[in-house]
PDB file of C-alpha atoms and ligand atoms in Angstrom:
ATOM      1  CA  MET C   1      12.397   7.560 -16.451  1.00  0.00           C
ATOM      2  CA  THR C   2      11.188   7.280 -12.898  1.00  0.00           C
ATOM      3  CA  PRO C   3       8.181   9.084 -11.594  1.00  0.00           C
ATOM      4  CA  LEU C   4      10.354  11.184  -9.785  1.00  0.00           C
ATOM      5  CA  GLN C   5      12.592  12.224 -12.917  1.00  0.00           C
ATOM      6  CA  ARG C   6       9.341  12.796 -14.907  1.00  0.00           C
ATOM      7  CA  LEU C   7       7.916  15.182 -12.271  1.00  0.00           C
ATOM      8  CA  GLY C   8      11.010  17.375 -11.775  1.00  0.00           C
ATOM      9  CA  PRO C   9      11.869  19.481  -8.757  1.00  0.00           C
ATOM     10  CA  GLU C  10       8.730  19.344  -6.872  1.00  0.00           C
ATOM     11  CA  ALA C  11       8.783  15.564  -6.382  1.00  0.00           C
ATOM     12  CA  LEU C  12      12.224  15.557  -5.892  1.00  0.00           C
ATOM     13  CA  GLY C  13      11.681  17.981  -3.062  1.00  0.00           C
ATOM     14  CA  LEU C  14      14.009  20.055  -0.819  1.00  0.00           C
ATOM     15  CA  GLY C  15      15.298  19.509   2.619  1.00  0.00           C
ATOM     16  CA  MET C  16      13.076  17.329   4.792  1.00  0.00           C
ATOM     17  CA  THR C  17      11.410  16.028   1.414  1.00  0.00           C
ATOM     18  CA  SER C  18      14.712  15.624  -0.509  1.00  0.00           C
ATOM     19  CA  GLN C  19      15.967  12.734  -1.972  1.00  0.00           C
ATOM     20  CA  ARG C  20      18.538  12.577   0.924  1.00  0.00           C
ATOM     21  CA  ALA C  21      15.515  12.224   3.194  1.00  0.00           C
ATOM     22  CA  ARG C  22      14.216   9.486   1.341  1.00  0.00           C
ATOM     23  CA  ASP C  23      17.399   7.626   1.350  1.00  0.00           C
ATOM     24  CA  ARG C  24      17.766   8.067   4.860  1.00  0.00           C
ATOM     25  CA  MET C  25      14.288   6.511   5.416  1.00  0.00           C
ATOM     26  CA  VAL C  26      15.235   3.535   3.447  1.00  0.00           C
ATOM     27  CA  GLU C  27      18.470   3.055   5.297  1.00  0.00           C
ATOM     28  CA  ARG C  28      16.380   2.857   8.620  1.00  0.00           C
ATOM     29  CA  LEU C  29      13.975   0.298   7.120  1.00  0.00           C
ATOM     30  CA  GLN C  30      17.136  -1.591   6.224  1.00  0.00           C
ATOM     31  CA  GLU C  31      18.579  -1.525   9.696  1.00  0.00           C
ATOM     32  CA  THR C  32      15.106  -2.380  11.211  1.00  0.00           C
ATOM     33  CA  GLY C  33      14.740  -5.546   9.060  1.00  0.00           C
ATOM     34  CA  ILE C  34      13.437  -4.736   5.620  1.00  0.00           C
ATOM     35  CA  ARG C  35      15.726  -7.036   3.343  1.00  0.00           C
ATOM     36  CA  ASP C  36      13.966  -7.007  -0.135  1.00  0.00           C
ATOM     37  CA  LEU C  37      16.206  -4.556  -2.247  1.00  0.00           C
ATOM     38  CA  ARG C  38      13.233  -4.169  -4.531  1.00  0.00           C
ATOM     39  CA  VAL C  39      10.876  -2.816  -1.939  1.00  0.00           C
ATOM     40  CA  LEU C  40      13.750  -0.564  -0.719  1.00  0.00           C
ATOM     41  CA  ALA C  41      14.178   0.818  -4.284  1.00  0.00           C
ATOM     42  CA  ALA C  42      10.693   1.584  -4.732  1.00  0.00           C
ATOM     43  CA  MET C  43      10.477   3.443  -1.697  1.00  0.00           C
ATOM     44  CA  ARG C  44      13.503   5.316  -2.413  1.00  0.00           C
ATOM     45  CA  GLN C  45      11.594   6.591  -5.849  1.00  0.00           C
ATOM     46  CA  ILE C  46       8.090   7.240  -4.774  1.00  0.00           C
ATOM     47  CA  PRO C  47       7.866  10.815  -2.936  1.00  0.00           C
ATOM     48  CA  ARG C  48       5.726   9.974   0.003  1.00  0.00           C
ATOM     49  CA  HIS C  49       5.474  13.787   0.846  1.00  0.00           C
ATOM     50  CA  LEU C  50       3.155  14.125  -2.100  1.00  0.00           C
ATOM     51  CA  PHE C  51       0.856  11.585  -0.587  1.00  0.00           C
ATOM     52  CA  ILE C  52       0.215  13.797   2.473  1.00  0.00           C
ATOM     53  CA  ASP C  53      -1.023  17.493   3.185  1.00  0.00           C
ATOM     54  CA  GLU C  54       1.673  20.140   2.370  1.00  0.00           C
ATOM     55  CA  ALA C  55       1.445  21.134   6.312  1.00  0.00           C
ATOM     56  CA  LEU C  56       2.917  18.006   7.224  1.00  0.00           C
ATOM     57  CA  ALA C  57       5.361  17.193   4.356  1.00  0.00           C
ATOM     58  CA  SER C  58       8.435  17.833   6.736  1.00  0.00           C
ATOM     59  CA  ARG C  59       7.330  14.697   8.603  1.00  0.00           C
ATOM     60  CA  ALA C  60       6.758  12.473   5.465  1.00  0.00           C
ATOM     61  CA  TYR C  61      10.102  10.600   5.864  1.00  0.00           C
ATOM     62  CA  GLU C  62       9.719   9.977   9.366  1.00  0.00           C
ATOM     63  CA  ASP C  63       8.868   6.339  10.127  1.00  0.00           C
ATOM     64  CA  THR C  64       5.258   7.061  11.405  1.00  0.00           C
ATOM     65  CA  ALA C  65       1.591   7.057  10.111  1.00  0.00           C
ATOM     66  CA  LEU C  66       0.248  10.428   9.483  1.00  0.00           C
ATOM     67  CA  PRO C  67      -3.340  11.724   9.025  1.00  0.00           C
ATOM     68  CA  ILE C  68      -4.609  12.288   5.789  1.00  0.00           C
ATOM     69  CA  GLY C  69      -7.974  13.714   6.567  1.00  0.00           C
ATOM     70  CA  CYS C  70     -11.581  11.915   6.929  1.00  0.00           C
ATOM     71  CA  ALA C  71     -10.226  10.359  10.146  1.00  0.00           C
ATOM     72  CA  GLN C  72      -7.683   8.147   8.063  1.00  0.00           C
ATOM     73  CA  THR C  73      -3.929   7.667   8.057  1.00  0.00           C
ATOM     74  CA  ILE C  74      -1.286   7.145   5.516  1.00  0.00           C
ATOM     75  CA  SER C  75       0.632   3.864   7.021  1.00  0.00           C
ATOM     76  CA  GLN C  76       3.819   3.947   8.717  1.00  0.00           C
ATOM     77  CA  PRO C  77       6.579   3.334   6.132  1.00  0.00           C
ATOM     78  CA  TRP C  78       7.946   0.389   7.818  1.00  0.00           C
ATOM     79  CA  VAL C  79       4.474  -1.200   7.760  1.00  0.00           C
ATOM     80  CA  VAL C  80       4.275  -0.508   4.021  1.00  0.00           C
ATOM     81  CA  ALA C  81       7.536  -1.990   3.582  1.00  0.00           C
ATOM     82  CA  ARG C  82       6.903  -5.185   5.635  1.00  0.00           C
ATOM     83  CA  MET C  83       3.684  -5.916   3.809  1.00  0.00           C
ATOM     84  CA  THR C  84       4.972  -5.382   0.381  1.00  0.00           C
ATOM     85  CA  GLU C  85       7.870  -7.745   1.123  1.00  0.00           C
ATOM     86  CA  ALA C  86       5.643 -10.452   2.511  1.00  0.00           C
ATOM     87  CA  LEU C  87       3.518 -10.156  -0.565  1.00  0.00           C
ATOM     88  CA  LEU C  88       6.467 -10.076  -2.934  1.00  0.00           C
ATOM     89  CA  GLU C  89       7.819 -13.334  -2.053  1.00  0.00           C
ATOM     90  CA  ARG C  90       4.930 -14.770  -3.903  1.00  0.00           C
ATOM     91  CA  GLU C  91       6.081 -12.928  -6.966  1.00  0.00           C
ATOM     92  CA  PRO C  92       2.779 -11.555  -7.861  1.00  0.00           C
ATOM     93  CA  ARG C  93       1.757  -9.980 -11.285  1.00  0.00           C
ATOM     94  CA  ARG C  94      -1.566  -8.875 -10.275  1.00  0.00           C
ATOM     95  CA  VAL C  95      -2.581  -7.259  -6.977  1.00  0.00           C
ATOM     96  CA  LEU C  96      -5.515  -6.071  -5.295  1.00  0.00           C
ATOM     97  CA  GLU C  97      -5.410  -3.442  -2.321  1.00  0.00           C
ATOM     98  CA  ILE C  98      -7.978  -2.662   0.052  1.00  0.00           C
ATOM     99  CA  GLY C  99      -8.013   0.888   1.395  1.00  0.00           C
ATOM    100  CA  THR C 100      -6.371   3.145  -1.207  1.00  0.00           C
ATOM    101  CA  GLY C 101      -6.451   6.086   1.417  1.00  0.00           C
ATOM    102  CA  SER C 102      -3.621   8.409   0.291  1.00  0.00           C
ATOM    103  CA  GLY C 103      -2.766   5.841  -2.644  1.00  0.00           C
ATOM    104  CA  TYR C 104       1.234   5.580  -1.305  1.00  0.00           C
ATOM    105  CA  GLN C 105       0.812   1.836  -1.008  1.00  0.00           C
ATOM    106  CA  ALA C 106      -0.645   1.453  -4.342  1.00  0.00           C
ATOM    107  CA  ALA C 107       2.085   3.670  -6.027  1.00  0.00           C
ATOM    108  CA  VAL C 108       4.884   1.652  -4.314  1.00  0.00           C
ATOM    109  CA  LEU C 109       3.409  -1.548  -5.488  1.00  0.00           C
ATOM    110  CA  SER C 110       2.964  -0.165  -9.065  1.00  0.00           C
ATOM    111  CA  LEU C 111       6.622  -0.167  -9.447  1.00  0.00           C
ATOM    112  CA  LEU C 112       7.083  -3.754  -8.322  1.00  0.00           C
ATOM    113  CA  VAL C 113       4.234  -5.672 -10.092  1.00  0.00           C
ATOM    114  CA  ASP C 114       2.160  -5.461 -13.628  1.00  0.00           C
ATOM    115  CA  GLU C 115      -1.370  -4.417 -12.344  1.00  0.00           C
ATOM    116  CA  VAL C 116      -2.562  -2.773  -9.229  1.00  0.00           C
ATOM    117  CA  TYR C 117      -6.220  -2.708  -8.401  1.00  0.00           C
ATOM    118  CA  THR C 118      -7.219  -0.612  -5.437  1.00  0.00           C
ATOM    119  CA  VAL C 119     -10.778  -0.107  -3.619  1.00  0.00           C
ATOM    120  CA  GLU C 120     -11.331   2.980  -1.435  1.00  0.00           C
ATOM    121  CA  ARG C 121     -14.729   3.612   0.479  1.00  0.00           C
ATOM    122  CA  ILE C 122     -14.254   7.276   0.931  1.00  0.00           C
ATOM    123  CA  ASP C 123     -14.736   9.136  -2.561  1.00  0.00           C
ATOM    124  CA  GLU C 124     -12.884  12.215  -1.421  1.00  0.00           C
ATOM    125  CA  LEU C 125      -9.786  10.242  -0.450  1.00  0.00           C
ATOM    126  CA  LEU C 126      -9.949   8.446  -3.503  1.00  0.00           C
ATOM    127  CA  ARG C 127     -10.438  11.321  -5.855  1.00  0.00           C
ATOM    128  CA  GLN C 128      -7.009  12.915  -4.006  1.00  0.00           C
ATOM    129  CA  ALA C 129      -5.235   9.408  -4.741  1.00  0.00           C
ATOM    130  CA  ARG C 130      -6.300   9.454  -8.374  1.00  0.00           C
ATOM    131  CA  ARG C 131      -4.940  13.024  -8.831  1.00  0.00           C
ATOM    132  CA  ARG C 132      -1.426  11.703  -7.380  1.00  0.00           C
ATOM    133  CA  PHE C 133      -1.429   8.731  -9.530  1.00  0.00           C
ATOM    134  CA  ARG C 134      -2.157  10.805 -12.590  1.00  0.00           C
ATOM    135  CA  LYS C 135       0.428  13.374 -11.627  1.00  0.00           C
ATOM    136  CA  LEU C 136       3.275  10.763 -10.990  1.00  0.00           C
ATOM    137  CA  GLY C 137       2.212   8.968 -14.129  1.00  0.00           C
ATOM    138  CA  LEU C 138       1.411   5.632 -12.728  1.00  0.00           C
ATOM    139  CA  PRO C 139      -0.998   4.207 -15.213  1.00  0.00           C
ATOM    140  CA  THR C 140      -0.984   0.704 -14.069  1.00  0.00           C
ATOM    141  CA  ILE C 141      -3.162   1.434 -11.121  1.00  0.00           C
ATOM    142  CA  ARG C 142      -6.821   0.887 -11.465  1.00  0.00           C
ATOM    143  CA  SER C 143      -8.928   2.301  -8.774  1.00  0.00           C
ATOM    144  CA  ARG C 144     -12.697   1.935  -7.573  1.00  0.00           C
ATOM    145  CA  HIS C 145     -15.179   3.703  -5.230  1.00  0.00           C
ATOM    146  CA  ASP C 146     -16.853   0.772  -3.314  1.00  0.00           C
ATOM    147  CA  ASP C 147     -16.773  -1.217  -0.191  1.00  0.00           C
ATOM    148  CA  GLY C 148     -13.562  -3.372  -0.446  1.00  0.00           C
ATOM    149  CA  ASN C 149     -15.028  -5.925   1.580  1.00  0.00           C
ATOM    150  CA  ALA C 150     -16.424  -7.506  -1.367  1.00  0.00           C
ATOM    151  CA  GLY C 151     -13.018  -7.334  -3.244  1.00  0.00           C
ATOM    152  CA  TRP C 152     -13.067  -6.709  -7.099  1.00  0.00           C
ATOM    153  CA  ALA C 153     -14.977  -9.665  -8.514  1.00  0.00           C
ATOM    154  CA  GLU C 154     -14.613  -8.659 -12.170  1.00  0.00           C
ATOM    155  CA  HIS C 155     -10.852  -8.720 -12.058  1.00  0.00           C
ATOM    156  CA  ALA C 156     -10.358 -11.617  -9.787  1.00  0.00           C
ATOM    157  CA  PRO C 157      -8.548 -13.805  -8.925  1.00  0.00           C
ATOM    158  CA  PHE C 158      -5.595 -11.748  -7.782  1.00  0.00           C
ATOM    159  CA  ASP C 159      -1.931 -13.288  -7.227  1.00  0.00           C
ATOM    160  CA  ALA C 160      -2.046 -11.200  -4.066  1.00  0.00           C
ATOM    161  CA  VAL C 161      -4.483  -9.236  -2.014  1.00  0.00           C
ATOM    162  CA  ILE C 162      -3.409  -6.586   0.515  1.00  0.00           C
ATOM    163  CA  VAL C 163      -5.808  -5.223   3.124  1.00  0.00           C
ATOM    164  CA  THR C 164      -4.595  -1.918   4.811  1.00  0.00           C
ATOM    165  CA  ALA C 165      -7.139  -1.377   7.250  1.00  0.00           C
ATOM    166  CA  ALA C 166      -8.004  -4.097  10.128  1.00  0.00           C
ATOM    167  CA  ALA C 167     -10.997  -6.221  10.531  1.00  0.00           C
ATOM    168  CA  ALA C 168     -11.881  -8.595  13.392  1.00  0.00           C
ATOM    169  CA  ALA C 169     -12.095 -11.516  10.800  1.00  0.00           C
ATOM    170  CA  LEU C 170     -11.222 -11.671   7.123  1.00  0.00           C
ATOM    171  CA  ASP C 171     -14.157 -11.633   4.816  1.00  0.00           C
ATOM    172  CA  PRO C 172     -14.410 -15.066   2.974  1.00  0.00           C
ATOM    173  CA  ARG C 173     -15.195 -13.080  -0.237  1.00  0.00           C
ATOM    174  CA  LEU C 174     -11.486 -11.511  -0.325  1.00  0.00           C
ATOM    175  CA  GLN C 175     -10.121 -14.964   0.253  1.00  0.00           C
ATOM    176  CA  ALA C 176     -11.995 -16.344  -2.440  1.00  0.00           C
ATOM    177  CA  GLN C 177     -10.415 -13.899  -4.782  1.00  0.00           C
ATOM    178  CA  VAL C 178      -6.933 -15.217  -4.211  1.00  0.00           C
ATOM    179  CA  ALA C 179      -5.507 -17.346  -6.882  1.00  0.00           C
ATOM    180  CA  PRO C 180      -4.209 -20.651  -6.226  1.00  0.00           C
ATOM    181  CA  GLY C 181      -0.497 -20.214  -5.023  1.00  0.00           C
ATOM    182  CA  GLY C 182      -1.453 -16.462  -4.077  1.00  0.00           C
ATOM    183  CA  CYS C 183      -1.625 -14.901  -0.869  1.00  0.00           C
ATOM    184  CA  LEU C 184      -3.511 -12.337   1.291  1.00  0.00           C
ATOM    185  CA  VAL C 185      -1.835 -10.011   3.469  1.00  0.00           C
ATOM    186  CA  ALA C 186      -3.971  -8.343   6.132  1.00  0.00           C
ATOM    187  CA  PRO C 187      -4.136  -6.888   9.726  1.00  0.00           C
ATOM    188  CA  VAL C 188      -6.479  -8.884  11.717  1.00  0.00           C
ATOM    189  CA  GLY C 189      -7.855  -8.131  15.200  1.00  0.00           C
ATOM    190  CA  GLY C 190      -9.992  -5.834  17.201  1.00  0.00           C
ATOM    191  CA  SER C 191      -9.572  -3.330  20.015  1.00  0.00           C
ATOM    192  CA  GLY C 192      -7.505  -6.123  21.918  1.00  0.00           C
ATOM    193  CA  GLY C 193      -4.746  -5.913  19.289  1.00  0.00           C
ATOM    194  CA  GLN C 194      -4.132  -6.666  15.750  1.00  0.00           C
ATOM    195  CA  GLN C 195      -1.642  -9.185  14.066  1.00  0.00           C
ATOM    196  CA  LEU C 196      -0.386  -8.844  10.549  1.00  0.00           C
ATOM    197  CA  LEU C 197      -1.292 -12.009   8.612  1.00  0.00           C
ATOM    198  CA  ARG C 198      -0.364 -13.718   5.398  1.00  0.00           C
ATOM    199  CA  LEU C 199      -2.587 -16.321   4.244  1.00  0.00           C
ATOM    200  CA  VAL C 200      -1.048 -18.628   1.355  1.00  0.00           C
ATOM    201  CA  ARG C 201      -3.416 -20.280  -0.739  1.00  0.00           C
ATOM    202  CA  GLU C 202      -2.387 -23.790  -1.205  1.00  0.00           C
ATOM    203  CA  GLU C 203      -4.010 -26.714  -2.666  1.00  0.00           C
ATOM    204  CA  SER C 204      -5.635 -27.939   0.622  1.00  0.00           C
ATOM    205  CA  GLY C 205      -6.398 -24.504   2.010  1.00  0.00           C
ATOM    206  CA  PHE C 206      -4.627 -21.478   3.310  1.00  0.00           C
ATOM    207  CA  ARG C 207      -1.524 -21.789   5.434  1.00  0.00           C
ATOM    208  CA  GLN C 208      -1.256 -18.765   7.846  1.00  0.00           C
ATOM    209  CA  ASP C 209       1.821 -16.961   8.670  1.00  0.00           C
ATOM    210  CA  VAL C 210       1.832 -14.467  11.575  1.00  0.00           C
ATOM    211  CA  LEU C 211       3.942 -11.394  10.833  1.00  0.00           C
ATOM    212  CA  GLY C 212       3.934  -9.407  13.912  1.00  0.00           C
ATOM    213  CA  ALA C 213       1.600  -6.891  16.071  1.00  0.00           C
ATOM    214  CA  VAL C 214       0.505  -3.893  13.848  1.00  0.00           C
ATOM    215  CA  SER C 215      -1.943  -1.035  14.622  1.00  0.00           C
ATOM    216  CA  PHE C 216      -4.533   0.002  11.498  1.00  0.00           C
ATOM    217  CA  VAL C 217      -7.475   2.109  11.377  1.00  0.00           C
ATOM    218  CA  PRO C 218     -10.603  -0.337  11.091  1.00  0.00           C
ATOM    219  CA  LEU C 219     -11.968  -1.735   7.892  1.00  0.00           C
ATOM    220  CA  LEU C 220     -15.531  -0.308   7.963  1.00  0.00           C
ATOM    221  CA  GLY C 221     -18.483  -1.183   5.618  1.00  0.00           C
ATOM    222  CA  GLY C 222     -20.531   0.911   3.223  1.00  0.00           C
ATOM    223  CA  VAL C 223     -19.151   3.810   0.901  1.00  0.00           C
ATOM    224  CA  LEU C 224     -18.984   7.520   1.703  1.00  0.00           C
TER     225      LEU C 224
HETATM  226  N1  LIG K   1      -3.076   1.979   1.812  1.00  0.00           N
HETATM  227  C1  LIG K   1      -3.281   3.314   2.443  1.00  0.00           C
HETATM  228  C2  LIG K   1      -3.716   3.234   3.925  1.00  0.00           C
HETATM  229  C3  LIG K   1      -4.886   3.905   4.213  1.00  0.00           C
HETATM  230  S1  LIG K   1      -5.603   3.842   5.767  1.00  0.00           S
HETATM  231  C4  LIG K   1      -2.234   4.338   1.999  1.00  0.00           C
HETATM  232  O1  LIG K   1      -1.038   3.850   1.684  1.00  0.00           O
HETATM  233  O2  LIG K   1      -2.239   5.568   2.326  1.00  0.00           O
HETATM  234  C5  LIG K   1      -6.925   2.668   5.414  1.00  0.00           C
HETATM  235  C6  LIG K   1      -8.072   2.991   4.296  1.00  0.00           C
HETATM  236  O3  LIG K   1      -8.996   2.065   4.139  1.00  0.00           O
HETATM  237  C7  LIG K   1      -8.708   4.279   4.606  1.00  0.00           C
HETATM  238  O4  LIG K   1      -8.529   5.155   3.715  1.00  0.00           O
HETATM  239  C8  LIG K   1     -10.260   3.767   4.820  1.00  0.00           C
HETATM  240  O5  LIG K   1     -11.095   4.824   4.348  1.00  0.00           O
HETATM  241  C9  LIG K   1     -10.209   2.555   3.786  1.00  0.00           C
HETATM  242  N2  LIG K   1     -11.132   1.588   4.190  1.00  0.00           N
HETATM  243  C10 LIG K   1     -11.685   1.186   5.478  1.00  0.00           C
HETATM  244  N3  LIG K   1     -12.867   0.391   5.286  1.00  0.00           N
HETATM  245  C11 LIG K   1     -12.882   0.147   3.832  1.00  0.00           C
HETATM  246  C12 LIG K   1     -13.685  -0.654   3.201  1.00  0.00           C
HETATM  247  N4  LIG K   1     -14.713  -1.517   3.598  1.00  0.00           N
HETATM  248  N5  LIG K   1     -13.517  -0.654   1.599  1.00  0.00           N
HETATM  249  C13 LIG K   1     -12.526   0.017   1.264  1.00  0.00           C
HETATM  250  N6  LIG K   1     -11.787   0.850   1.867  1.00  0.00           N
HETATM  251  C14 LIG K   1     -11.789   1.006   3.198  1.00  0.00           C
END
């Protein structure tokens, strides 16, 4: 059974939150260059409207970032799709996410890889995300309240690390937790503009692919 089938009518949604709305979002993702059918199938299944406030639910399947409280946002679906696609090319089994936020990216990943580890610095957001994981029945997601700049050393190395907030430069501790052959996908840059990067760990060091311009909330230090 899929998470949606388990949950019944609420997750399936109605009108602007219906399966039809999710299907249309996925069609648009495909039209705008998302090719990986596994990613499209996962995003067709995860009810994005359950990861945002009810007052915004009617906008859940627009291709836009939306506020989730605490001055943070759920990423734009296209960006979630592109990052997931970039990471899946390396066929990871265990993935670390920095910046749980609403939990949506972690939920999508959990349908595609064996284990998802996710770290969030704002306790209130993490609690909400955990409630969503429980409600949807996504037991392969493990989460932690901490400053994600340090990664999650106890469970390292990871086949892939995905950072969903932007830093001026990547913290070397995150790179150190990428397994050989694995990758790190992250927005990098300051107010002058951010680029989505994929660093692939090769024997001689990291190879860098530039995936395009993006706009993320900043990666901050400390915990709240
Ligand atoms: N992946 C999220 C996107 C959330 S926006 C989603 O699918 O909804 C980025 C998130 O990163 C915010 O929740 C923010 O609080 C968190 N964040 C910022 N700096 C962080 C840090 N140093 N460690 C962990 N989380 C951080």
